PDB file of C-alpha atoms in Angstrom:
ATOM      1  CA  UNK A  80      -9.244  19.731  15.678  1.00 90.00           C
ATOM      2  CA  UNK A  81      -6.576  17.756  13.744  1.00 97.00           C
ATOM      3  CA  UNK A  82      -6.207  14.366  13.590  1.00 98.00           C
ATOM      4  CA  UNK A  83      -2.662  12.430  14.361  1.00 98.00           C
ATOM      5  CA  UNK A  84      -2.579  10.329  11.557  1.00 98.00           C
ATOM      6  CA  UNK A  85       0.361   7.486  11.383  1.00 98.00           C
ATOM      7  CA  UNK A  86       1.314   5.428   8.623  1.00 96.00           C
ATOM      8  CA  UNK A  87       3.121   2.379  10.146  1.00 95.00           C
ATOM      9  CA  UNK A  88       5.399   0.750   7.657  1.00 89.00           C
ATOM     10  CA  UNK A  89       8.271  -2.385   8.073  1.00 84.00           C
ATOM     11  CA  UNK A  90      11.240   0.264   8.738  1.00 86.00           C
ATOM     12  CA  UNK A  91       9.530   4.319   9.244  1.00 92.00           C
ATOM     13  CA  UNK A  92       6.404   5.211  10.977  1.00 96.00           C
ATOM     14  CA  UNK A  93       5.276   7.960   8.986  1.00 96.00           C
ATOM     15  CA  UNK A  94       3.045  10.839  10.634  1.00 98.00           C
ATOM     16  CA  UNK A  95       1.536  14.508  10.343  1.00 98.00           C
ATOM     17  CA  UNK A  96      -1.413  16.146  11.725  1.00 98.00           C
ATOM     18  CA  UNK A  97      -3.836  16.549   9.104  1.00 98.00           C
ATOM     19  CA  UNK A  98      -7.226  18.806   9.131  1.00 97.00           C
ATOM     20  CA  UNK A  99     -10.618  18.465   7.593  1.00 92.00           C
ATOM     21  CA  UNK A 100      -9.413  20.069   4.173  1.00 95.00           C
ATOM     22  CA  UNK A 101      -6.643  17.928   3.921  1.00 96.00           C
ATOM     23  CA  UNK A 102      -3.674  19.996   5.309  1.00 97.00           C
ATOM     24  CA  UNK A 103      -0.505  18.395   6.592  1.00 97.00           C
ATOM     25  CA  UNK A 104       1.509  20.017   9.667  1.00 97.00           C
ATOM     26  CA  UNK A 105       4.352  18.421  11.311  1.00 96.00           C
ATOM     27  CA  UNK A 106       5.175  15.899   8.816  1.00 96.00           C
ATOM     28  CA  UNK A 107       7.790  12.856   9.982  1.00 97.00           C
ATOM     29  CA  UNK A 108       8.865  10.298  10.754  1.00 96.00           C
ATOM     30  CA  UNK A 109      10.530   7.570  13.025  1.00 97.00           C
ATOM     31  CA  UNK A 110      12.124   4.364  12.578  1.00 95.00           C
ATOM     32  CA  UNK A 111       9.669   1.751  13.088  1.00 95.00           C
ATOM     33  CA  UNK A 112      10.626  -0.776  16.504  1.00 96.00           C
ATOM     34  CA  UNK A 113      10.925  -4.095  15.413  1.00 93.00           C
ATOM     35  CA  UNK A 114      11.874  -5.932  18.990  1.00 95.00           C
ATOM     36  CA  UNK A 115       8.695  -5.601  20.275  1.00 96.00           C
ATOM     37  CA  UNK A 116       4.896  -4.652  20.651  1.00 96.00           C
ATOM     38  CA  UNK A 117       5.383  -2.631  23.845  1.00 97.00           C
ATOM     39  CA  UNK A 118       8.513  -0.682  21.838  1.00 97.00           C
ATOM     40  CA  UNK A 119       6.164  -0.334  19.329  1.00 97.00           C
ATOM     41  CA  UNK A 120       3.468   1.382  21.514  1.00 98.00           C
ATOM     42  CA  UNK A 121       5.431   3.545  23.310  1.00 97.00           C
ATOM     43  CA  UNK A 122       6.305   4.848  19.430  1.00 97.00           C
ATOM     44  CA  UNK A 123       3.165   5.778  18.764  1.00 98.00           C
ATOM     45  CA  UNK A 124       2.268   7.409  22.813  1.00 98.00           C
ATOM     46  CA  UNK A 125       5.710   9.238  22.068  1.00 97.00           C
ATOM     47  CA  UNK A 126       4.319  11.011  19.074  1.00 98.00           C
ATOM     48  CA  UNK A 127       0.790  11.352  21.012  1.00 98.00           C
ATOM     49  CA  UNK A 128       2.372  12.904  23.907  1.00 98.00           C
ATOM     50  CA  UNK A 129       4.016  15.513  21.813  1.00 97.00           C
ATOM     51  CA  UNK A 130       0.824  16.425  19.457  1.00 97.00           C
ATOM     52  CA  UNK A 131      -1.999  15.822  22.210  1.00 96.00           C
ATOM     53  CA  UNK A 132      -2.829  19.648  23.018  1.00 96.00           C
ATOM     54  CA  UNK A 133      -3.600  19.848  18.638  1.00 97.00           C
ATOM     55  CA  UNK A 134      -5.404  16.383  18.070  1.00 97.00           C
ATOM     56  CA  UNK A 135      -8.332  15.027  19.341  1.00 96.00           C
ATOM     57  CA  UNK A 136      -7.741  11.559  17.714  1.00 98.00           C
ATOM     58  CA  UNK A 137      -5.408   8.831  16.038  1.00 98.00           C
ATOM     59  CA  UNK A 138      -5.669   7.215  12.681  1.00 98.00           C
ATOM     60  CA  UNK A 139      -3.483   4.719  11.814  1.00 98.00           C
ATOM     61  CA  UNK A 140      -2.642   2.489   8.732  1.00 97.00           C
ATOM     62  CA  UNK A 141      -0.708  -0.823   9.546  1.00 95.00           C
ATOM     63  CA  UNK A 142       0.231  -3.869   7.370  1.00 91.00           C
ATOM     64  CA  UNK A 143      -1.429  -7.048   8.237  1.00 91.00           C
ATOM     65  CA  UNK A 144      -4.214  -8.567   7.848  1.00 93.00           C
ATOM     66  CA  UNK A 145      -6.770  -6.089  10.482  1.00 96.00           C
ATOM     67  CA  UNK A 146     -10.390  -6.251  11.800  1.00 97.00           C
ATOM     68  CA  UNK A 147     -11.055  -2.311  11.395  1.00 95.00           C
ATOM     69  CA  UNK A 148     -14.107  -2.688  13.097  1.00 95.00           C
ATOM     70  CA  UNK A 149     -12.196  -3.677  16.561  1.00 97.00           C
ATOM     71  CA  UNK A 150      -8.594  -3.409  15.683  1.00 97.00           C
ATOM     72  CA  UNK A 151      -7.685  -6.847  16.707  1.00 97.00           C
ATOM     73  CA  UNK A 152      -4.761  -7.946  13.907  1.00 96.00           C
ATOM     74  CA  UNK A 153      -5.160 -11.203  13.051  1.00 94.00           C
ATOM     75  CA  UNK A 154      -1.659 -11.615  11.018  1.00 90.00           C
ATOM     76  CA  UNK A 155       0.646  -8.818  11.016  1.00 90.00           C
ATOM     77  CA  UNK A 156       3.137  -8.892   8.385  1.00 83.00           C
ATOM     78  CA  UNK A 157       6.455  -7.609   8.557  1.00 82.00           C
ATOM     79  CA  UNK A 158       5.347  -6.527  12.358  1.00 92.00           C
ATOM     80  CA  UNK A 159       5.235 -10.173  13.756  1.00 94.00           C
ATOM     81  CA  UNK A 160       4.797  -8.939  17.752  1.00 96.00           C
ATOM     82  CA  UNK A 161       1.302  -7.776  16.146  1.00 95.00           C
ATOM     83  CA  UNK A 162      -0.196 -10.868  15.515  1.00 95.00           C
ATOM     84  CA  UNK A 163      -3.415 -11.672  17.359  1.00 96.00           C
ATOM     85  CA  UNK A 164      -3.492  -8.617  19.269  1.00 96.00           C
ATOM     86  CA  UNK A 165      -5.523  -5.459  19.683  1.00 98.00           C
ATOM     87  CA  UNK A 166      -3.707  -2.724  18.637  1.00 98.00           C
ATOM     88  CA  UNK A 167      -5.915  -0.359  19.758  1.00 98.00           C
ATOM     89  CA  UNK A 168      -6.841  -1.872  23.210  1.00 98.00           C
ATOM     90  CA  UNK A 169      -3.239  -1.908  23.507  1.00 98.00           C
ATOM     91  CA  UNK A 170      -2.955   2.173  23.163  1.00 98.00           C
ATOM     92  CA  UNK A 171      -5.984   2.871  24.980  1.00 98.00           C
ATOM     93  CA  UNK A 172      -4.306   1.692  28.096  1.00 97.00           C
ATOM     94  CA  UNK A 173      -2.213   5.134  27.814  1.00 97.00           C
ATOM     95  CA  UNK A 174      -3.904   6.809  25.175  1.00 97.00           C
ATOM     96  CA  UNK A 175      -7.635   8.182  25.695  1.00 96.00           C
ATOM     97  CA  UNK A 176      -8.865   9.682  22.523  1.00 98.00           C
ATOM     98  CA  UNK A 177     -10.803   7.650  19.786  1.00 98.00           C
ATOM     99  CA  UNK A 178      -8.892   5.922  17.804  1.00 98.00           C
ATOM    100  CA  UNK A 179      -8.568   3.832  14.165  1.00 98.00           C
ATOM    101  CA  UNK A 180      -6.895   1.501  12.320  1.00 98.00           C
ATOM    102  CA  UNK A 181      -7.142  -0.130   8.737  1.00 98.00           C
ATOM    103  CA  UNK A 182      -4.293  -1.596   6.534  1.00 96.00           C
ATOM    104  CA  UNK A 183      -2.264  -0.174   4.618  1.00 95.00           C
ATOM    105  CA  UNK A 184      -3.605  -1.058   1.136  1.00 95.00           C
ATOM    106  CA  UNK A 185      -7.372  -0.431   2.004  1.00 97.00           C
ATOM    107  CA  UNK A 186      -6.223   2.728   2.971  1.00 97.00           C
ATOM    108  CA  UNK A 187      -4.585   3.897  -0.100  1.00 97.00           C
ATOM    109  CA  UNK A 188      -7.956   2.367  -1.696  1.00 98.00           C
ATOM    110  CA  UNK A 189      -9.742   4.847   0.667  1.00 98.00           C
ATOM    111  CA  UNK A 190      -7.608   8.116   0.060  1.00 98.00           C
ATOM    112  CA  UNK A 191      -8.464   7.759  -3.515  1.00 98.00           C
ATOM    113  CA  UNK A 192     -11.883   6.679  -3.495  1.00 98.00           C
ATOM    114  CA  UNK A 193     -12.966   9.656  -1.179  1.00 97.00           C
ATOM    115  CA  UNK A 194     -10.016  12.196  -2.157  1.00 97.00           C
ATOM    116  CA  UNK A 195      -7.767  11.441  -5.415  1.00 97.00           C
ATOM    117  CA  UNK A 196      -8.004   9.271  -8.543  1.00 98.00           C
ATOM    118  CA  UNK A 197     -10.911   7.238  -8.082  1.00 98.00           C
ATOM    119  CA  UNK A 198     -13.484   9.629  -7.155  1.00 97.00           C
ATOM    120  CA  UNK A 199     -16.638   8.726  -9.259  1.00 95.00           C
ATOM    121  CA  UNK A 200     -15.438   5.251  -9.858  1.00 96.00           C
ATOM    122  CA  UNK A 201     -18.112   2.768  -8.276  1.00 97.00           C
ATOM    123  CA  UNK A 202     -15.290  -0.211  -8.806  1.00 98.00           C
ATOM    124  CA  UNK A 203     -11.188   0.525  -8.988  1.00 98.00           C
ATOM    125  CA  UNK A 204      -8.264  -1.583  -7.868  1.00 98.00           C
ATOM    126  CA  UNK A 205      -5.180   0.084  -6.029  1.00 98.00           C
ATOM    127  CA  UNK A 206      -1.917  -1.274  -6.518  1.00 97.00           C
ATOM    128  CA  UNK A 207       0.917   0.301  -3.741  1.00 94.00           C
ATOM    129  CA  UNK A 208       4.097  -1.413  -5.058  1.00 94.00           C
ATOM    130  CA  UNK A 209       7.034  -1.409  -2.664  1.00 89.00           C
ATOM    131  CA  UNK A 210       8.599  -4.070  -0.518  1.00 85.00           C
ATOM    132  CA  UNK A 211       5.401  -6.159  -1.498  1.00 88.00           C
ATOM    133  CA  UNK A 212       2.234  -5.341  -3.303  1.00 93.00           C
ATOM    134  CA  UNK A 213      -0.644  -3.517  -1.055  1.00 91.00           C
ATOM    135  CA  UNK A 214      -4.131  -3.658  -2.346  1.00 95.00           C
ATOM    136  CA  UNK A 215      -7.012  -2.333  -1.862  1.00 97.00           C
ATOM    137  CA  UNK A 216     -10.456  -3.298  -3.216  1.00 98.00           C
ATOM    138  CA  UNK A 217     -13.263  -0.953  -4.104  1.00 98.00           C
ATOM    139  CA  UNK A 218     -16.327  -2.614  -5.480  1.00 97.00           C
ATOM    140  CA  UNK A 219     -19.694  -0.998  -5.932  1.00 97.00           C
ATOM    141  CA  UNK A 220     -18.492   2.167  -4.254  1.00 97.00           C
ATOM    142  CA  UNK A 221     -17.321   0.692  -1.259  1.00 96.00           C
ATOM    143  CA  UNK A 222     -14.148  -0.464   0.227  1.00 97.00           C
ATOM    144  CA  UNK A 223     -13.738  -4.479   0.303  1.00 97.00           C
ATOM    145  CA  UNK A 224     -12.983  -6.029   3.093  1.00 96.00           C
ATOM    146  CA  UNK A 225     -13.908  -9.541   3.055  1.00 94.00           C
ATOM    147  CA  UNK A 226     -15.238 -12.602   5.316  1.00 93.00           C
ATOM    148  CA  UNK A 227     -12.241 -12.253   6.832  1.00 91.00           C
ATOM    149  CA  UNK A 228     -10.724  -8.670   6.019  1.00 93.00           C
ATOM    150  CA  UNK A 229      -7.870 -10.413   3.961  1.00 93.00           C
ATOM    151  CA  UNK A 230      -9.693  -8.843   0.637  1.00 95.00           C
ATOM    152  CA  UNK A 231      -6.868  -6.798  -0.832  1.00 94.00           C
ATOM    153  CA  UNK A 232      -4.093  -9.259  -0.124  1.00 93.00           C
ATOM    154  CA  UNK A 233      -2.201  -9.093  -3.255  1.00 94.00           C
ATOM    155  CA  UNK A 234       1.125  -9.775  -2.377  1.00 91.00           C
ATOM    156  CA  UNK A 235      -0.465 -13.854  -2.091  1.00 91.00           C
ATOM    157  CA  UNK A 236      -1.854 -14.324  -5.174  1.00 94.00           C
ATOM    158  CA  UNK A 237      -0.023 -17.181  -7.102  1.00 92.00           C
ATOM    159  CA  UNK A 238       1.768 -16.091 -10.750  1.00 92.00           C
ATOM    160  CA  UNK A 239       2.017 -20.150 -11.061  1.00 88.00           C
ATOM    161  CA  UNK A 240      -0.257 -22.385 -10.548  1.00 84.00           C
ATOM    162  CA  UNK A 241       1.429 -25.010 -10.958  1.00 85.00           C
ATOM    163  CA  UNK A 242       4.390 -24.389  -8.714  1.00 82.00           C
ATOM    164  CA  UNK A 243       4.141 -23.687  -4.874  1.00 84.00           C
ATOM    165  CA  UNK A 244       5.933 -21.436  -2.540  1.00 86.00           C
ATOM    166  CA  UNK A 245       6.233 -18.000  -1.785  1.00 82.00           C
ATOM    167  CA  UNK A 246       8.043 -16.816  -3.714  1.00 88.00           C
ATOM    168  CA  UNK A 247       5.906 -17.680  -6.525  1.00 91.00           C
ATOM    169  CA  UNK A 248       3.356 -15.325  -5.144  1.00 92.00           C
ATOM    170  CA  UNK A 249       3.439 -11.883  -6.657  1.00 94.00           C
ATOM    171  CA  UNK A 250       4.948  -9.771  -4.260  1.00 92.00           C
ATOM    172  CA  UNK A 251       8.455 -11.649  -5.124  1.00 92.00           C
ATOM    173  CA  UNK A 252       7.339 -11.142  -9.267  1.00 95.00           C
ATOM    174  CA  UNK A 253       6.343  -7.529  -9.117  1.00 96.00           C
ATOM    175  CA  UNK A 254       7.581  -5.400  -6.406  1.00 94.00           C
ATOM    176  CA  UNK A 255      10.083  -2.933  -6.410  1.00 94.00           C
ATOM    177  CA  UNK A 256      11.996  -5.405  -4.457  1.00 93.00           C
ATOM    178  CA  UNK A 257      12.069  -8.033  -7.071  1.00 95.00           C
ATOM    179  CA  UNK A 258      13.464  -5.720  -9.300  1.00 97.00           C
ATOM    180  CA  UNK A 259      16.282  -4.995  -7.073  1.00 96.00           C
ATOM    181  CA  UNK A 260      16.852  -8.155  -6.151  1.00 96.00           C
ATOM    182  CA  UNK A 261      17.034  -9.401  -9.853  1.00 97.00           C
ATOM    183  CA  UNK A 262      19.335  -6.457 -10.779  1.00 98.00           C
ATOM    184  CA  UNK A 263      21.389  -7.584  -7.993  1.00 97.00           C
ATOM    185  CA  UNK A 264      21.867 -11.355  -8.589  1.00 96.00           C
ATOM    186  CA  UNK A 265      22.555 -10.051 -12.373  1.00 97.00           C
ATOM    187  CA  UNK A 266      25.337  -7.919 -11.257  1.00 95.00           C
ATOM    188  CA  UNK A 267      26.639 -10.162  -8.386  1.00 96.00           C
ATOM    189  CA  UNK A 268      26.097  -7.774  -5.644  1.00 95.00           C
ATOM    190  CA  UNK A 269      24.670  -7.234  -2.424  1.00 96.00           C
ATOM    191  CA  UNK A 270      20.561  -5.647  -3.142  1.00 93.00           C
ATOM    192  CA  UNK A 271      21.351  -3.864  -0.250  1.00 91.00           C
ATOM    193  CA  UNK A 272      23.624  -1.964  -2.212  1.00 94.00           C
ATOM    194  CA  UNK A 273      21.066  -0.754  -4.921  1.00 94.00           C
ATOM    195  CA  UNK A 274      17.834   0.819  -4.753  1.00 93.00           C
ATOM    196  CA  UNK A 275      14.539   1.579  -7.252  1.00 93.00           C
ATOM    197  CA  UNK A 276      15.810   4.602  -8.444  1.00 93.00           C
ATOM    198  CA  UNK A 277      19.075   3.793  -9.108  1.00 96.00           C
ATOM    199  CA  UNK A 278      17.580   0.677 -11.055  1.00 97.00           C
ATOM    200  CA  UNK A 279      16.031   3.290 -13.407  1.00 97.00           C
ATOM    201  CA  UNK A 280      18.714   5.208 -13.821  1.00 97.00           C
ATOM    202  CA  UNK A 281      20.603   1.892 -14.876  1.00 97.00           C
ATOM    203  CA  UNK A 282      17.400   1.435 -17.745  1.00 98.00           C
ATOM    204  CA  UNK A 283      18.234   5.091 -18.564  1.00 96.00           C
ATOM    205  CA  UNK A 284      21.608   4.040 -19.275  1.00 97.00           C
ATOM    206  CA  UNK A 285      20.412   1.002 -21.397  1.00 98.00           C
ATOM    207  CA  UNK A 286      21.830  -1.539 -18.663  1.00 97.00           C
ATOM    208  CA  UNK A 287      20.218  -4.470 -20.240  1.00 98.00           C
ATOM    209  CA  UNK A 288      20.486  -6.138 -16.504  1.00 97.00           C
ATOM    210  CA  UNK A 289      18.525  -3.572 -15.210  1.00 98.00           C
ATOM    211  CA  UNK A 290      16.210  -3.785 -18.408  1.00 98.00           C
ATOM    212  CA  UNK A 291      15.319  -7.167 -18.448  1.00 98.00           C
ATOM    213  CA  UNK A 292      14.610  -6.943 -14.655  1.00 98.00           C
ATOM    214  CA  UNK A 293      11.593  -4.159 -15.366  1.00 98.00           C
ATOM    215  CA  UNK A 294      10.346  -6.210 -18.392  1.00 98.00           C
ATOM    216  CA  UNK A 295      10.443  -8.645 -15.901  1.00 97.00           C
ATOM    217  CA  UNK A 296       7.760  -7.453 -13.012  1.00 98.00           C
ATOM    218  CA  UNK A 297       5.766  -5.598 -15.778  1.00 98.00           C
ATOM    219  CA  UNK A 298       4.625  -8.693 -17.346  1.00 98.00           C
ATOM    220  CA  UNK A 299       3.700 -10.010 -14.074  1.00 97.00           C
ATOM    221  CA  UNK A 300       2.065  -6.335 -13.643  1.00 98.00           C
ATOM    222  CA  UNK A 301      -0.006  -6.429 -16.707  1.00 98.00           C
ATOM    223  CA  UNK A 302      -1.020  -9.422 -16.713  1.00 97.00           C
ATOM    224  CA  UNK A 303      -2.394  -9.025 -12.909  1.00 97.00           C
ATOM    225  CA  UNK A 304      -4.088  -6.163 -13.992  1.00 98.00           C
ATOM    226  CA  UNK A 305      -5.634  -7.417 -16.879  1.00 97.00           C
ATOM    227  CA  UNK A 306      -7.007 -10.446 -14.321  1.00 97.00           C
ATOM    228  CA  UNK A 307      -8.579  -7.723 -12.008  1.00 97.00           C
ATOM    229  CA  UNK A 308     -10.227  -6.593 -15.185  1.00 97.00           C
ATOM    230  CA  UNK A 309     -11.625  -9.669 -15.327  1.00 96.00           C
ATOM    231  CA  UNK A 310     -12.898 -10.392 -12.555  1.00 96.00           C
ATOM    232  CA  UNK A 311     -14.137  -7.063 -11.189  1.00 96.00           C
ATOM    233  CA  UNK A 312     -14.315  -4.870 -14.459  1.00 97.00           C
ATOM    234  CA  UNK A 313     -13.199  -2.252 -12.604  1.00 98.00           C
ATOM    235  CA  UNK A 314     -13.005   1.487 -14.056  1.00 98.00           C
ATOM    236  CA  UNK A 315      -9.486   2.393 -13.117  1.00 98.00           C
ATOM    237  CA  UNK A 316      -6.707   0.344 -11.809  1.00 98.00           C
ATOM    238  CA  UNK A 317      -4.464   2.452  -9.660  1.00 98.00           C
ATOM    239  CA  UNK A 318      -0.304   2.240  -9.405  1.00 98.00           C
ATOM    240  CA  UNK A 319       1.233   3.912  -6.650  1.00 95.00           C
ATOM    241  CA  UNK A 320       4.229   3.764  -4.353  1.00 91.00           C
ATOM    242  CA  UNK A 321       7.771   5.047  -4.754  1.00 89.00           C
ATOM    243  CA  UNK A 322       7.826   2.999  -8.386  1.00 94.00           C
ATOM    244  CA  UNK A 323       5.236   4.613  -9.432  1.00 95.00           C
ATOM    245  CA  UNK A 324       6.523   8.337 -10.093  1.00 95.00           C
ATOM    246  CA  UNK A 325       8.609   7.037 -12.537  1.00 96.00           C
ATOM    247  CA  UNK A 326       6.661   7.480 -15.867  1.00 97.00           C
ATOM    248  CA  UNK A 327       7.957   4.587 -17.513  1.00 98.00           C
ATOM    249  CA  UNK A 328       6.216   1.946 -15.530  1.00 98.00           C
ATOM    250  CA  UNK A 329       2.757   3.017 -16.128  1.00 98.00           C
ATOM    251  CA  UNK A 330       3.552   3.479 -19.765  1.00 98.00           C
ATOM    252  CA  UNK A 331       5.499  -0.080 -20.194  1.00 98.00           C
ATOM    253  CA  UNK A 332       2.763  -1.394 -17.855  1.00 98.00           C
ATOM    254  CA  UNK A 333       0.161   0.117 -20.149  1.00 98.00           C
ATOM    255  CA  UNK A 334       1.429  -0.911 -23.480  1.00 98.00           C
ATOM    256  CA  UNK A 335       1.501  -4.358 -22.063  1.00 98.00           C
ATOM    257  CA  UNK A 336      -1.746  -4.614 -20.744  1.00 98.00           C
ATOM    258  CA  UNK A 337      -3.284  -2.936 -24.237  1.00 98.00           C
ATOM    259  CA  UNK A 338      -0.994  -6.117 -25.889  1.00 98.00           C
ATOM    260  CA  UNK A 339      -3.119  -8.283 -24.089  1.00 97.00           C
ATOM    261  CA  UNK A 340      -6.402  -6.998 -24.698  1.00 97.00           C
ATOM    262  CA  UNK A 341      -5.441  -7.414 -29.012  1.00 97.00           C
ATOM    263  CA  UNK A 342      -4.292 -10.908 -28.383  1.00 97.00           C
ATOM    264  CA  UNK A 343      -7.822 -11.961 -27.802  1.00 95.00           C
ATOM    265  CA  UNK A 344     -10.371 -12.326 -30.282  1.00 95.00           C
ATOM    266  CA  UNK A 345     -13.009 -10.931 -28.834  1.00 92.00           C
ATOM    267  CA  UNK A 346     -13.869  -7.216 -27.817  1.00 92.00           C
ATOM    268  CA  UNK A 347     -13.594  -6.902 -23.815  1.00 93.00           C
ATOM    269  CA  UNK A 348     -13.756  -4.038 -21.739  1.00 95.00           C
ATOM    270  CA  UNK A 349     -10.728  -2.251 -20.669  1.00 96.00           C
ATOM    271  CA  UNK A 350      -9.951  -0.676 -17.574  1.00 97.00           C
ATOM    272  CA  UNK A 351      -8.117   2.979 -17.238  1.00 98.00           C
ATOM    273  CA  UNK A 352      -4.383   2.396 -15.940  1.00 98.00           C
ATOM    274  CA  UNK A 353      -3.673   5.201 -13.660  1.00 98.00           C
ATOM    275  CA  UNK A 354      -0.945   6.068 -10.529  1.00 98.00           C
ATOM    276  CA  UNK A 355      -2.423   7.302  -7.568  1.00 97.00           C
ATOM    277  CA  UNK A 356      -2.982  11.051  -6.902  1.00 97.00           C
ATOM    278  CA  UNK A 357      -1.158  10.835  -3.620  1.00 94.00           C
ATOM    279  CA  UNK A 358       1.427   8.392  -3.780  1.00 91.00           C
ATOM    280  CA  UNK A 359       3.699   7.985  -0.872  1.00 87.00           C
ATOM    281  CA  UNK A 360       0.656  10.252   1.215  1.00 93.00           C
ATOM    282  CA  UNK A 361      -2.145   8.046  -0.035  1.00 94.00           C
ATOM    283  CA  UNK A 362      -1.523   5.507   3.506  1.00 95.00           C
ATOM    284  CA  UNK A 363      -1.966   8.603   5.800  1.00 97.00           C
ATOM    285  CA  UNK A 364      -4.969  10.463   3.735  1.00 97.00           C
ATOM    286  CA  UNK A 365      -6.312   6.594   3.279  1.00 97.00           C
ATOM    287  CA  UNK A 366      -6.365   6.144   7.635  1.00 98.00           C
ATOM    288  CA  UNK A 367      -8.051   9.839   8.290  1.00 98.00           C
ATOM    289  CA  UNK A 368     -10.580   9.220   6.012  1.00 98.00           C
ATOM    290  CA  UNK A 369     -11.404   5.443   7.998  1.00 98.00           C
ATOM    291  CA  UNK A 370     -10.958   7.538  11.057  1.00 98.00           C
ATOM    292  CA  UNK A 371     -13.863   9.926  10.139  1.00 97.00           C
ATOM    293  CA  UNK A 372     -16.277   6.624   8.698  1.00 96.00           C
ATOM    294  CA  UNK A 373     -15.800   4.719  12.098  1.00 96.00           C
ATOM    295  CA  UNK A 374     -16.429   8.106  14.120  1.00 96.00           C
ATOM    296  CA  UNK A 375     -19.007   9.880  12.054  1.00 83.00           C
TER     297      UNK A 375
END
């Protein structure tokens, strides 16, 4: 049978019912409850209730920091009623069909390792750019999860080391919201008021506001990337989200990262920039294919 599979996210939960060769049917979404965990259950029994005579089971993919083994979420991100719960003890209670969990970034790292761009890679980084930066971490042919299961955590790591604060960490440096938000300040407006694609159309224009915002976040990009090379030499570093179907960031991002590499004197491997196969579908493909390694 098909699988519900849900891709929780700050402000839509995303869903479809997806089969074993990758089909989506009913594709959609709801706005995500933000008052409370019990709100946030009855979400996901809602879209149960409606689906249950065409799935035998529930994948999800949440932000937060997420013991996939149990799926007790230790921190939560933007979905604070989360934290130090059991999100799937908590669905049980009205829900009885197996089901999963994993976040968000480890499962776009999964939906590519298993079904899109880094198939035959035994070690690949995946970037999801949006509000903040998702990661996920494959190393060795296997998803990274860590002491811990905060391997992946991106959005944290510091672009200054000698400065503290969050928002010297890299999701405020290099997400698609720190370009808005720069663009915004620039222009004096409300970054409600603008979003990521009308950013690039700005660029398109030759807005030099908008312009100096992308050369902005694709330093801090490239030069992230080029760190992962280090420390992982992995083949292919990944870019996906909403951002990332806009061709000019993975060629600025490339250039930049190939700038790098010539400024040292010494011959180092470098690692394939690519965007993800799936992009906005990578969460959802990502959480049925952790559904189908925790009930194999």
């Amino acid at each position: 049978m098909k699988k519900l599979v849900i891709d929780v996210g700050g402000t839509l939960i995303k869903y479809a019912l997806i089969d074993d060769d990758l089909k989506m049917y009913q594709k959609g979404e709801v706005k995500t409850p933000l008052d409370s965990q019990a709100s946030f259950v009855k979400s996901i029994v809602e879209l149960y209730q409606q689906f249950k005579d065409e799935t035998d089971g529930i994948a999800l993919s949440m932000p937060g920091n997420i013991d996939s083994n149990t799926g007790y979420i230790h921190t939560p991100g933007a979905l604070t009623y989360n934290e130090n719960t059991n999100i799937i003890d908590a669905l049980h209670e009205y829900i009885d069909v197996n089901i999963s969990v994993e976040n968000d970034g480890k499962c776009a790292a999964l939906a590519e390792l298993y079904y899109g761009n880094l198939q035959g890679c035994n070690n690949g980084v995946v970037l999801i750019i949006g509000t903040g930066i998702g990661g996920g971490i494959i190393c060795n042919g296997q998803l990274v999860k860590g002491d811990d299961f905060f391997a992946g955590e991106v959005s944290f790591l510091y672009t200054d080391l000698k400065a503290k604060g969050f928002e010297k960490m890299f999701a405020f440096k290099a997400s698609t919201s720190s370009l808005v938000r720069a663009v915004a300040k620039a222009k004096n407006t409300d970054p409600e008021t603008i979003n990521g694609k009308q950013v690039f159309e700005m660029i398109k224009n030759n807005d030099q506001d908008a312009i100096a915002a992308f050369e902005e976040i694709t330093d801090y990009l490239a030069g992230a990337i080029y760190n992962f090379n280090c420390i992982l030499n992995p083949k292919k570093v990944l870019l996906g989200g909403g951002i990332s179907k806009q061709p000019l960031l993975l060629e600025t991002v490339n250039k930049k990262v190939n700038d790098i590499y010539a400024s040292i004197p010494f011959n180092i491997p470098h690692t394939i920039i690519e965007t993800t196969k799936y992009f906005n579908d990578s969460n959802l493909l990502g959480a049925l294919a952790n559904f189908h390694l925790m009930f194999k």
